[in-house]
Amino acid sequence: MKSYIAILAAAATALSPIAASSAFAFDATGDTTTTAENVCLADLASLGGGTLHDNTPVYSVVAGALTTQSVGAESEVGGTRVETPGTRVGVGTPTYSGLSIAGRPFRNGGSVNMFGDQVATDRTFSNSTYDFTADFSTVTTFGYSCNFSQATETHHDAVYTDGPVQGFYTNNGTNPSGGQGSCQGLSPANPHWGEDLGNCTWHYTGPGVPVLVTPESWTTDGTLTPRPDLATSHTIDQTDTVNHGGHELNGGIWTEHAGPNDRWLAAKVVVCISPKKLPGIWTQQNGYTGSDCNTTYFNSASWGGGSQTSNGTYISVPGV
């Protein structure tokens, strides 16, 4: 993969040759939240605890808020880049092509030659940089806790009342009926049950049996009790892929073309050479094809650099 500057979607991370700056923040996705909740439910299952008498679970759990702990280095994924037009810049010293001489020759200090601006239609760099958009992937690690609560219940004992004593009556008087005579109509509802009543003689056979008034019961307490002693801590990784900008540091060789009416200044070169010995004639150099290579123009040519007072002897300048 080419080296690049990635504009990170979360905390800035610097890795050579990657430099990064914050662009936006990651939030936990629904899938990440669901996974965290499932981990907490697994922790809950490991506690056991059962249920209360009304089937309320003894323990319950809530996954704590997901907080960003760290953001890993971002990497480009997908393989498709879109270069941002107008952002490519050449790196290093260019080489020029499509050369020509622009303008009229000029003098340079005391030189007996004349110089010109060599311009180019194209310049090529050995490397380049550019901005682009692409899919980037970042792994964000979230920390969270499983927070437990406990439900409790209150027990209520059963309530009993004393039942009537056990026994029966007999009457040896008139109209006996199975030995009971007229006492057979007495029942525990009689307030004097268990006592001799006239000719009705009481026969005790055992104590009264308790009568259930209110059965045993439980009521669930209305407030859950937090159990920080049961809390568990976890982390979860979330991978996010987002399309956003990056900056390529190693864009490769790049040739830049000048506009229709523009030229790159490649160098200042000799365009008119006077002969070393007289008689002789001026000669054109470096692609210059103009008509200013002559002594008449030399004597009036403007200075393009160097000292204008260092005129020399000009002994090699032709007469014309």
CSV table of C-alpha atoms in Angstrom, one decimal:
chain,number,residue,atom,x,y,z
A,1,MET,CA,0.0,0.0,0.0
A,2,LYS,CA,1.2,3.5,-0.7
A,3,SER,CA,2.1,5.7,2.1
A,4,TYR,CA,-0.5,8.4,2.8
A,5,ILE,CA,-1.7,11.0,5.2
A,6,ALA,CA,-5.0,9.8,6.6
A,7,ILE,CA,-7.5,12.3,8.1
A,8,LEU,CA,-8.6,10.3,11.1
A,9,ALA,CA,-12.2,10.0,12.1
A,10,ALA,CA,-11.4,10.1,15.8
A,11,ALA,CA,-8.6,10.8,18.1
A,12,ALA,CA,-5.5,12.1,16.2
A,13,THR,CA,-2.9,9.4,15.7
A,14,ALA,CA,0.5,10.0,14.1
A,15,LEU,CA,2.4,7.1,12.5
A,16,SER,CA,5.3,7.6,10.1
A,17,PRO,CA,4.8,8.3,7.3
A,18,ILE,CA,1.1,8.9,8.3
A,19,ALA,CA,0.1,12.2,9.9
A,20,ALA,CA,-3.4,12.6,11.0
A,21,SER,CA,-5.9,15.2,12.2
A,22,SER,CA,-9.4,14.8,13.7
A,23,ALA,CA,-12.3,14.9,11.3
A,24,PHE,CA,-15.2,13.4,13.2
A,25,ALA,CA,-16.0,11.1,16.1
A,26,PHE,CA,-17.0,7.5,16.0
A,27,ASP,CA,-20.2,6.4,17.9
A,28,ALA,CA,-21.0,2.9,19.0
A,29,THR,CA,-23.2,1.1,16.5
A,30,GLY,CA,-26.3,-0.9,17.3
A,31,ASP,CA,-24.4,-4.1,16.6
A,32,THR,CA,-21.7,-3.1,19.1
A,33,THR,CA,-24.2,-2.2,21.7
A,34,THR,CA,-26.1,-5.5,21.2
A,35,THR,CA,-22.8,-7.5,21.6
A,36,ALA,CA,-22.0,-5.7,24.8
A,37,GLU,CA,-25.5,-6.5,26.1
A,38,ASN,CA,-25.1,-10.2,25.2
A,39,VAL,CA,-21.8,-10.3,27.1
A,40,CYS,CA,-23.5,-8.9,30.2
A,41,LEU,CA,-26.3,-11.4,29.8
A,42,ALA,CA,-23.7,-14.2,29.7
A,43,ASP,CA,-22.2,-12.8,33.0
A,44,LEU,CA,-25.7,-12.7,34.4
A,45,ALA,CA,-26.3,-16.4,33.5
A,46,SER,CA,-23.1,-17.3,35.3
A,47,LEU,CA,-24.4,-15.8,38.5
A,48,GLY,CA,-27.4,-18.1,38.7
A,49,GLY,CA,-29.6,-16.8,41.5
A,50,GLY,CA,-32.9,-18.1,40.2
A,51,THR,CA,-36.2,-16.2,40.7
A,52,LEU,CA,-38.3,-14.9,43.5
A,53,HIS,CA,-41.7,-16.4,44.3
A,54,ASP,CA,-43.4,-14.1,41.8
A,55,ASN,CA,-40.9,-15.2,39.1
A,56,THR,CA,-38.9,-12.0,39.3
A,57,PRO,CA,-35.2,-12.8,38.6
A,58,VAL,CA,-33.1,-12.3,41.6
A,59,TYR,CA,-30.3,-10.6,39.6
A,60,SER,CA,-30.6,-8.2,36.7
A,61,VAL,CA,-28.0,-6.5,34.6
A,62,VAL,CA,-27.5,-3.4,32.5
A,63,ALA,CA,-24.6,-2.8,30.1
A,64,GLY,CA,-22.9,0.5,31.1
A,65,ALA,CA,-22.5,3.3,28.6
A,66,LEU,CA,-19.8,2.5,26.0
A,67,THR,CA,-16.9,5.0,26.3
A,68,THR,CA,-14.2,5.3,23.7
A,69,GLN,CA,-10.9,4.0,25.2
A,70,SER,CA,-8.7,4.1,22.1
A,71,VAL,CA,-8.8,4.5,18.4
A,72,GLY,CA,-6.4,2.3,16.3
A,73,ALA,CA,-4.4,3.4,13.3
A,74,GLU,CA,-6.6,4.1,10.3
A,75,SER,CA,-6.0,2.2,7.1
A,76,GLU,CA,-7.3,2.6,3.6
A,77,VAL,CA,-9.6,-0.2,2.4
A,78,GLY,CA,-11.5,-1.0,-0.8
A,79,GLY,CA,-8.7,-0.1,-3.3
A,80,THR,CA,-10.7,2.7,-5.0
A,81,ARG,CA,-9.4,6.3,-4.7
A,82,VAL,CA,-10.8,9.4,-6.2
A,83,GLU,CA,-8.1,12.1,-6.6
A,84,THR,CA,-9.3,15.6,-5.7
A,85,PRO,CA,-8.8,17.8,-8.8
A,86,GLY,CA,-6.2,20.6,-8.5
A,87,THR,CA,-4.5,19.2,-5.5
A,88,ARG,CA,-1.5,17.4,-7.0
A,89,VAL,CA,1.8,19.0,-6.3
A,90,GLY,CA,5.2,18.0,-7.7
A,91,VAL,CA,8.0,17.1,-5.3
A,92,GLY,CA,11.7,17.6,-5.9
A,93,THR,CA,13.6,19.4,-8.7
A,94,PRO,CA,11.8,19.0,-12.1
A,95,THR,CA,13.2,18.4,-15.5
A,96,TYR,CA,11.8,20.5,-18.3
A,97,SER,CA,10.7,19.7,-21.9
A,98,GLY,CA,9.1,21.5,-24.7
A,99,LEU,CA,11.9,24.2,-24.5
A,100,SER,CA,12.1,27.5,-26.3
A,101,ILE,CA,13.4,31.0,-25.6
A,102,ALA,CA,11.0,33.7,-24.5
A,103,GLY,CA,11.4,37.4,-25.1
A,104,ARG,CA,14.5,39.3,-26.3
A,105,PRO,CA,18.1,38.6,-25.2
A,106,PHE,CA,19.6,40.5,-22.3
A,107,ARG,CA,23.0,41.3,-20.9
A,108,ASN,CA,24.4,39.8,-17.7
A,109,GLY,CA,27.2,41.8,-16.0
A,110,GLY,CA,30.4,42.2,-18.0
A,111,SER,CA,29.8,39.1,-20.2
A,112,VAL,CA,30.3,39.7,-23.9
A,113,ASN,CA,27.5,37.2,-24.6
A,114,MET,CA,23.8,37.7,-24.4
A,115,PHE,CA,21.3,35.6,-22.4
A,116,GLY,CA,17.7,34.6,-22.6
A,117,ASP,CA,14.9,33.0,-20.6
A,118,GLN,CA,14.5,29.4,-21.5
A,119,VAL,CA,10.9,28.3,-20.9
A,120,ALA,CA,9.1,25.0,-21.1
A,121,THR,CA,5.7,23.7,-21.9
A,122,ASP,CA,6.1,20.7,-19.5
A,123,ARG,CA,7.9,19.9,-16.3
A,124,THR,CA,8.3,16.4,-14.8
A,125,PHE,CA,8.8,15.6,-11.1
A,126,SER,CA,10.2,12.4,-9.8
A,127,ASN,CA,7.5,12.3,-7.1
A,128,SER,CA,4.2,14.1,-6.3
A,129,THR,CA,1.6,14.4,-3.6
A,130,TYR,CA,-2.2,14.8,-3.9
A,131,ASP,CA,-5.4,14.8,-1.9
A,132,PHE,CA,-8.0,12.1,-2.4
A,133,THR,CA,-11.1,10.5,-1.1
A,134,ALA,CA,-11.4,6.8,-0.4
A,135,ASP,CA,-12.8,4.3,2.1
A,136,PHE,CA,-10.9,4.1,5.4
A,137,SER,CA,-11.3,1.6,8.2
A,138,THR,CA,-10.6,2.3,11.9
A,139,VAL,CA,-10.9,-0.1,14.8
A,140,THR,CA,-12.3,1.7,17.9
A,141,THR,CA,-12.0,-0.1,21.3
A,142,PHE,CA,-14.9,0.7,23.7
A,143,GLY,CA,-14.8,0.0,27.4
A,144,TYR,CA,-18.0,-0.8,29.4
A,145,SER,CA,-19.2,-2.5,32.5
A,146,CYS,CA,-22.0,-4.9,33.4
A,147,ASN,CA,-23.9,-3.3,36.3
A,148,PHE,CA,-25.9,-5.7,38.4
A,149,SER,CA,-28.9,-5.2,40.7
A,150,GLN,CA,-30.6,-7.6,43.1
A,151,ALA,CA,-34.3,-7.9,43.7
A,152,THR,CA,-35.5,-8.9,47.2
A,153,GLU,CA,-38.7,-10.1,48.8
A,154,THR,CA,-40.3,-10.1,52.2
A,155,HIS,CA,-41.7,-13.3,53.7
A,156,HIS,CA,-45.1,-13.3,55.5
A,157,ASP,CA,-45.9,-16.2,57.9
A,158,ALA,CA,-49.2,-18.0,57.6
A,159,VAL,CA,-51.8,-16.9,60.2
A,160,TYR,CA,-53.9,-19.5,62.1
A,161,THR,CA,-56.7,-19.4,64.6
A,162,ASP,CA,-57.5,-22.0,67.2
A,163,GLY,CA,-60.2,-24.5,66.0
A,164,PRO,CA,-62.8,-26.0,68.4
A,165,VAL,CA,-61.9,-28.7,70.7
A,166,GLN,CA,-62.7,-32.2,69.5
A,167,GLY,CA,-65.3,-34.4,71.3
A,168,PHE,CA,-69.0,-35.2,71.3
A,169,TYR,CA,-72.1,-35.1,73.5
A,170,THR,CA,-74.4,-37.9,74.9
A,171,ASN,CA,-77.8,-37.7,76.5
A,172,ASN,CA,-79.3,-40.7,78.4
A,173,GLY,CA,-82.5,-38.9,78.7
A,174,THR,CA,-85.6,-39.2,76.5
A,175,ASN,CA,-85.6,-40.1,72.8
A,176,PRO,CA,-82.1,-41.5,72.7
A,177,SER,CA,-80.7,-41.6,69.2
A,178,GLY,CA,-77.5,-43.7,69.0
A,179,GLY,CA,-76.7,-42.8,72.6
A,180,GLN,CA,-76.8,-39.0,71.8
A,181,GLY,CA,-80.4,-38.3,72.3
A,182,SER,CA,-81.4,-34.7,71.7
A,183,CYS,CA,-77.8,-33.4,71.9
A,184,GLN,CA,-77.1,-34.4,68.3
A,185,GLY,CA,-77.9,-30.9,67.1
A,186,LEU,CA,-75.0,-29.2,69.0
A,187,SER,CA,-72.0,-28.0,66.8
A,188,PRO,CA,-68.8,-26.1,67.3
A,189,ALA,CA,-70.8,-23.0,66.4
A,190,ASN,CA,-72.4,-23.1,69.8
A,191,PRO,CA,-70.5,-20.7,72.1
A,192,HIS,CA,-70.6,-23.3,74.9
A,193,TRP,CA,-69.2,-26.1,72.7
A,194,GLY,CA,-67.0,-28.3,74.9
A,195,GLU,CA,-69.1,-27.8,78.0
A,196,ASP,CA,-71.8,-29.9,79.6
A,197,LEU,CA,-75.1,-28.5,78.5
A,198,GLY,CA,-78.1,-29.7,80.7
A,199,ASN,CA,-78.6,-33.4,80.0
A,200,CYS,CA,-75.9,-33.2,77.3
A,201,THR,CA,-72.7,-34.6,78.6
A,202,TRP,CA,-69.4,-33.5,76.9
A,203,HIS,CA,-66.9,-36.2,76.0
A,204,TYR,CA,-63.4,-34.8,75.1
A,205,THR,CA,-61.4,-36.6,72.5
A,206,GLY,CA,-58.7,-34.1,71.6
A,207,PRO,CA,-57.5,-30.5,71.3
A,208,GLY,CA,-58.8,-28.2,68.6
A,209,VAL,CA,-57.2,-28.3,65.1
A,210,PRO,CA,-55.7,-24.8,64.1
A,211,VAL,CA,-57.6,-23.2,61.2
A,212,LEU,CA,-55.7,-21.3,58.5
A,213,VAL,CA,-56.7,-17.7,58.2
A,214,THR,CA,-54.0,-16.2,55.9
A,215,PRO,CA,-51.7,-18.5,54.0
A,216,GLU,CA,-47.9,-18.0,53.9
A,217,SER,CA,-46.9,-15.3,51.3
A,218,TRP,CA,-44.0,-13.2,49.9
A,219,THR,CA,-44.1,-9.7,48.5
A,220,THR,CA,-41.4,-8.4,46.1
A,221,ASP,CA,-39.7,-5.3,47.4
A,222,GLY,CA,-40.2,-2.4,45.0
A,223,THR,CA,-36.6,-1.1,44.8
A,224,LEU,CA,-33.7,-3.0,43.1
A,225,THR,CA,-30.5,-3.0,45.2
A,226,PRO,CA,-27.4,-2.1,43.1
A,227,ARG,CA,-24.6,-4.7,43.5
A,228,PRO,CA,-21.3,-3.0,42.5
A,229,ASP,CA,-19.5,-5.9,44.0
A,230,LEU,CA,-20.7,-8.0,41.2
A,231,ALA,CA,-19.8,-5.6,38.4
A,232,THR,CA,-17.7,-6.9,35.5
A,233,SER,CA,-15.6,-4.8,33.1
A,234,HIS,CA,-15.1,-5.5,29.4
A,235,THR,CA,-13.9,-4.0,26.1
A,236,ILE,CA,-15.2,-4.5,22.6
A,237,ASP,CA,-13.8,-3.6,19.2
A,238,GLN,CA,-15.8,-1.9,16.5
A,239,THR,CA,-14.6,-1.5,13.0
A,240,ASP,CA,-15.9,1.5,11.1
A,241,THR,CA,-15.5,2.1,7.4
A,242,VAL,CA,-16.0,5.7,6.2
A,243,ASN,CA,-15.4,7.5,2.9
A,244,HIS,CA,-13.4,10.6,3.6
A,245,GLY,CA,-10.2,12.5,2.6
A,246,GLY,CA,-6.6,11.5,2.7
A,247,HIS,CA,-3.3,13.0,1.4
A,248,GLU,CA,-1.0,10.8,-0.7
A,249,LEU,CA,2.7,11.5,0.1
A,250,ASN,CA,4.1,9.2,-2.6
A,251,GLY,CA,2.1,9.9,-5.8
A,252,GLY,CA,4.9,8.9,-8.1
A,253,ILE,CA,6.3,10.6,-11.3
A,254,TRP,CA,4.1,13.4,-12.5
A,255,THR,CA,4.4,15.7,-15.5
A,256,GLU,CA,2.7,19.1,-15.2
A,257,HIS,CA,1.6,20.8,-18.4
A,258,ALA,CA,1.5,24.6,-18.7
A,259,GLY,CA,-1.6,26.3,-19.9
A,260,PRO,CA,-2.0,27.4,-23.5
A,261,ASN,CA,-0.6,30.8,-22.8
A,262,ASP,CA,1.8,29.9,-20.0
A,263,ARG,CA,5.3,28.6,-19.8
A,264,TRP,CA,7.6,27.3,-17.1
A,265,LEU,CA,10.9,29.2,-16.6
A,266,ALA,CA,13.5,26.5,-17.0
A,267,ALA,CA,16.7,28.4,-16.9
A,268,LYS,CA,18.6,31.6,-18.0
A,269,VAL,CA,20.9,30.4,-20.8
A,270,VAL,CA,23.3,31.9,-23.4
A,271,VAL,CA,21.5,32.6,-26.6
A,272,CYS,CA,24.0,34.8,-28.5
A,273,ILE,CA,27.7,34.1,-28.4
A,274,SER,CA,30.2,36.6,-29.7
A,275,PRO,CA,33.4,35.2,-31.4
A,276,LYS,CA,36.5,34.8,-29.3
A,277,LYS,CA,38.6,36.2,-32.1
A,278,LEU,CA,37.9,38.9,-34.6
A,279,PRO,CA,36.8,39.0,-37.3
A,280,GLY,CA,33.8,36.8,-36.5
A,281,ILE,CA,30.1,36.7,-36.2
A,282,TRP,CA,27.5,36.3,-33.5
A,283,THR,CA,26.1,32.7,-33.2
A,284,GLN,CA,22.7,31.6,-31.9
A,285,GLN,CA,22.6,29.0,-29.1
A,286,ASN,CA,20.1,26.9,-27.1
A,287,GLY,CA,17.3,27.1,-29.6
A,288,TYR,CA,17.2,30.9,-30.0
A,289,THR,CA,16.0,31.8,-33.5
A,290,GLY,CA,15.5,35.5,-33.1
A,291,SER,CA,17.3,38.3,-35.0
A,292,ASP,CA,18.9,40.1,-32.1
A,293,CYS,CA,22.3,38.4,-32.1
A,294,ASN,CA,24.2,41.5,-33.3
A,295,THR,CA,26.4,44.2,-31.9
A,296,THR,CA,23.9,47.0,-32.5
A,297,TYR,CA,21.4,45.3,-30.3
A,298,PHE,CA,24.1,44.2,-27.8
A,299,ASN,CA,25.0,47.9,-27.2
A,300,SER,CA,21.4,48.8,-26.3
A,301,ALA,CA,20.3,45.5,-24.7
A,302,SER,CA,18.8,45.6,-21.2
A,303,TRP,CA,20.5,44.0,-18.2
A,304,GLY,CA,19.0,40.8,-16.9
A,305,GLY,CA,21.4,40.4,-14.0
A,306,GLY,CA,24.9,41.2,-12.7
A,307,SER,CA,26.6,44.6,-12.5
A,308,GLN,CA,25.8,47.1,-15.2
A,309,THR,CA,29.2,48.9,-14.6
A,310,SER,CA,31.4,45.9,-15.2
A,311,ASN,CA,31.6,46.5,-19.0
A,312,GLY,CA,34.9,44.8,-19.7
A,313,THR,CA,36.9,45.7,-22.8
A,314,TYR,CA,34.6,43.9,-25.3
A,315,ILE,CA,37.5,43.2,-27.5
A,316,SER,CA,35.7,40.1,-29.0
A,317,VAL,CA,32.5,41.9,-29.9
A,318,PRO,CA,32.2,42.1,-33.6
A,319,GLY,CA,31.7,45.5,-35.3
A,320,VAL,CA,28.2,44.5,-36.3
